[in-house]
Amino acid sequence: MNQIRQASIKRIKKDLEALGKYNSTPGQGITRVLFTEAELQGRAFIKERMRENGLEVREDEIGNIFGRLSGENSDLSPVWTGSHIDTVLNAGMFDGTVGVIGGMEALRIIGESGLKHQRDIAVIVYTSEEPTRFGLGCLGSRALAGELTAEDARRLTDSGSFSSTDERESSLYDVLERLGHDASQISNIKRNPGDVHGAVELHIEQGAVLEHLGMKIGVVSTISAPTDIKIKIQGTQEHAGATPMHLRKDALSAAAELILQLENFARSAESKSTVVTVGKVAVFPGATNVIPGEVNFTIDMRSAVMAEKKEILRKLDSLVESVSAIRRVKITKEITAHDAPADADPHIVSLIENICQENKVAYNKMVSGAYHDSMFISKFAPFGMIFVPSRKGISHHMDEWTDFEDIALGTDLLAHTLFQLSNEV
Ligand code: HGY
Ligand code: MN
Ligand code: MN
């Protein structure tokens, strides 16, 4: 890589390990849930590091943090990079943080190169990429895309078990106000096409394709998008022994039928990117000798092909109808997110590919099975994503691991891509 100095493995390792210390479940993976003590401390750490790296720091009304490296011509639309520092429960150290720490390092080596770049370049911590606290992901990038309003923020509530101040349920709106933000202004942070010249996110792959291919770099073609559904099944709570089988309205058996059929729908879909998971099931009353009267479960469906998600939703509707009729249970369905897959910008993809080729870095063009903030950034800016490998494909787990050398290589490619984008005038 000419001119721009190589990313420092040592600095990247130090920053990732330091950020990893802000954690509410030490010894059991890393948990940094949105706006809890641990995440607020992680935010403060990143802001401090941004300032130490000579970046101008600001935060918007939903808590997106911007660290800006000024270019020669700040009137031009900027170039963005960034990701998230919030986590799922008992997570690993690299999901999201690689894009924030790597983004900071990329801006640092661009700045230190002394090479002139026209457009400002910003590294961003997007608020709440994970749905952990409020049940909906990508809150900060969704708001930037104009798809999250102050009203939505009032409607989104947590279970009350995340705020250190009191145990009652809080809305995103309340929490933002308590942090000193003017949550009524959320709708004003919306960006429009043309406001951002291009955005590139560095992220771990969270799957095992790169490792399987023996490659260190992935170039994302499309981001699979989630469709999240809540299912409630109401049967009849009765005695497990005295109730004859033909009279039962067993909510859990009905749920089991739906869940297995959903798996078949995904297995028989055309695209390999179409997947379905039921990750949360709550059974009431949850006693050994009582027929479950009520079951609530969540469906997390993903695909790079919107038509396949729509087809599975159609099949689910007719399955719900038949299971509720045959088992005489009431089944209600609430779709809480139905996002469209996002295609990476062909120009940015070829920019990243050219830089890989010039530097003889083997790469794999691939679909991202996980969703990312770039999915919403794509609504107003052309985007690209660079993947680095996840060991054994493990992610959303304390054993998540990516070699620091691989992160530094991804950072070098990111720096060159951002630098070239910032000189497109
Ligand atoms: O679930 C996802 O794809 C992301 O990690 N939130
Ligand atoms: Mn994640
Ligand atoms: Mn992530």
Tab-separated table of N, CA and C and ligand atoms in Angstrom, residues 84 95 129-130 206 396, ligand 2:
chain	number	residue	atom	x	y	z
A	84	HIS	N	-21.083	-0.067	15.030
A	84	HIS	CA	-21.765	0.064	16.338
A	84	HIS	C	-20.896	-0.486	17.467
A	95	ASP	N	-17.922	-7.757	17.050
A	95	ASP	CA	-19.103	-7.385	16.255
A	95	ASP	C	-19.358	-5.879	16.400
A	129	GLU	N	-27.370	-0.687	16.971
A	129	GLU	CA	-27.537	-1.564	15.793
A	129	GLU	C	-28.254	-2.840	16.240
A	130	GLU	N	-28.025	-3.234	17.504
A	130	GLU	CA	-28.663	-4.469	17.981
A	130	GLU	C	-30.063	-4.186	18.508
A	206	GLN	N	-19.024	-12.827	10.547
A	206	GLN	CA	-19.979	-13.508	11.431
A	206	GLN	C	-20.444	-14.854	10.842
A	396	HIS	N	-21.892	-13.368	17.877
A	396	HIS	CA	-22.970	-13.262	18.873
A	396	HIS	C	-22.739	-14.309	19.960
B	2	MN	MN	-24.663	-8.264	15.821
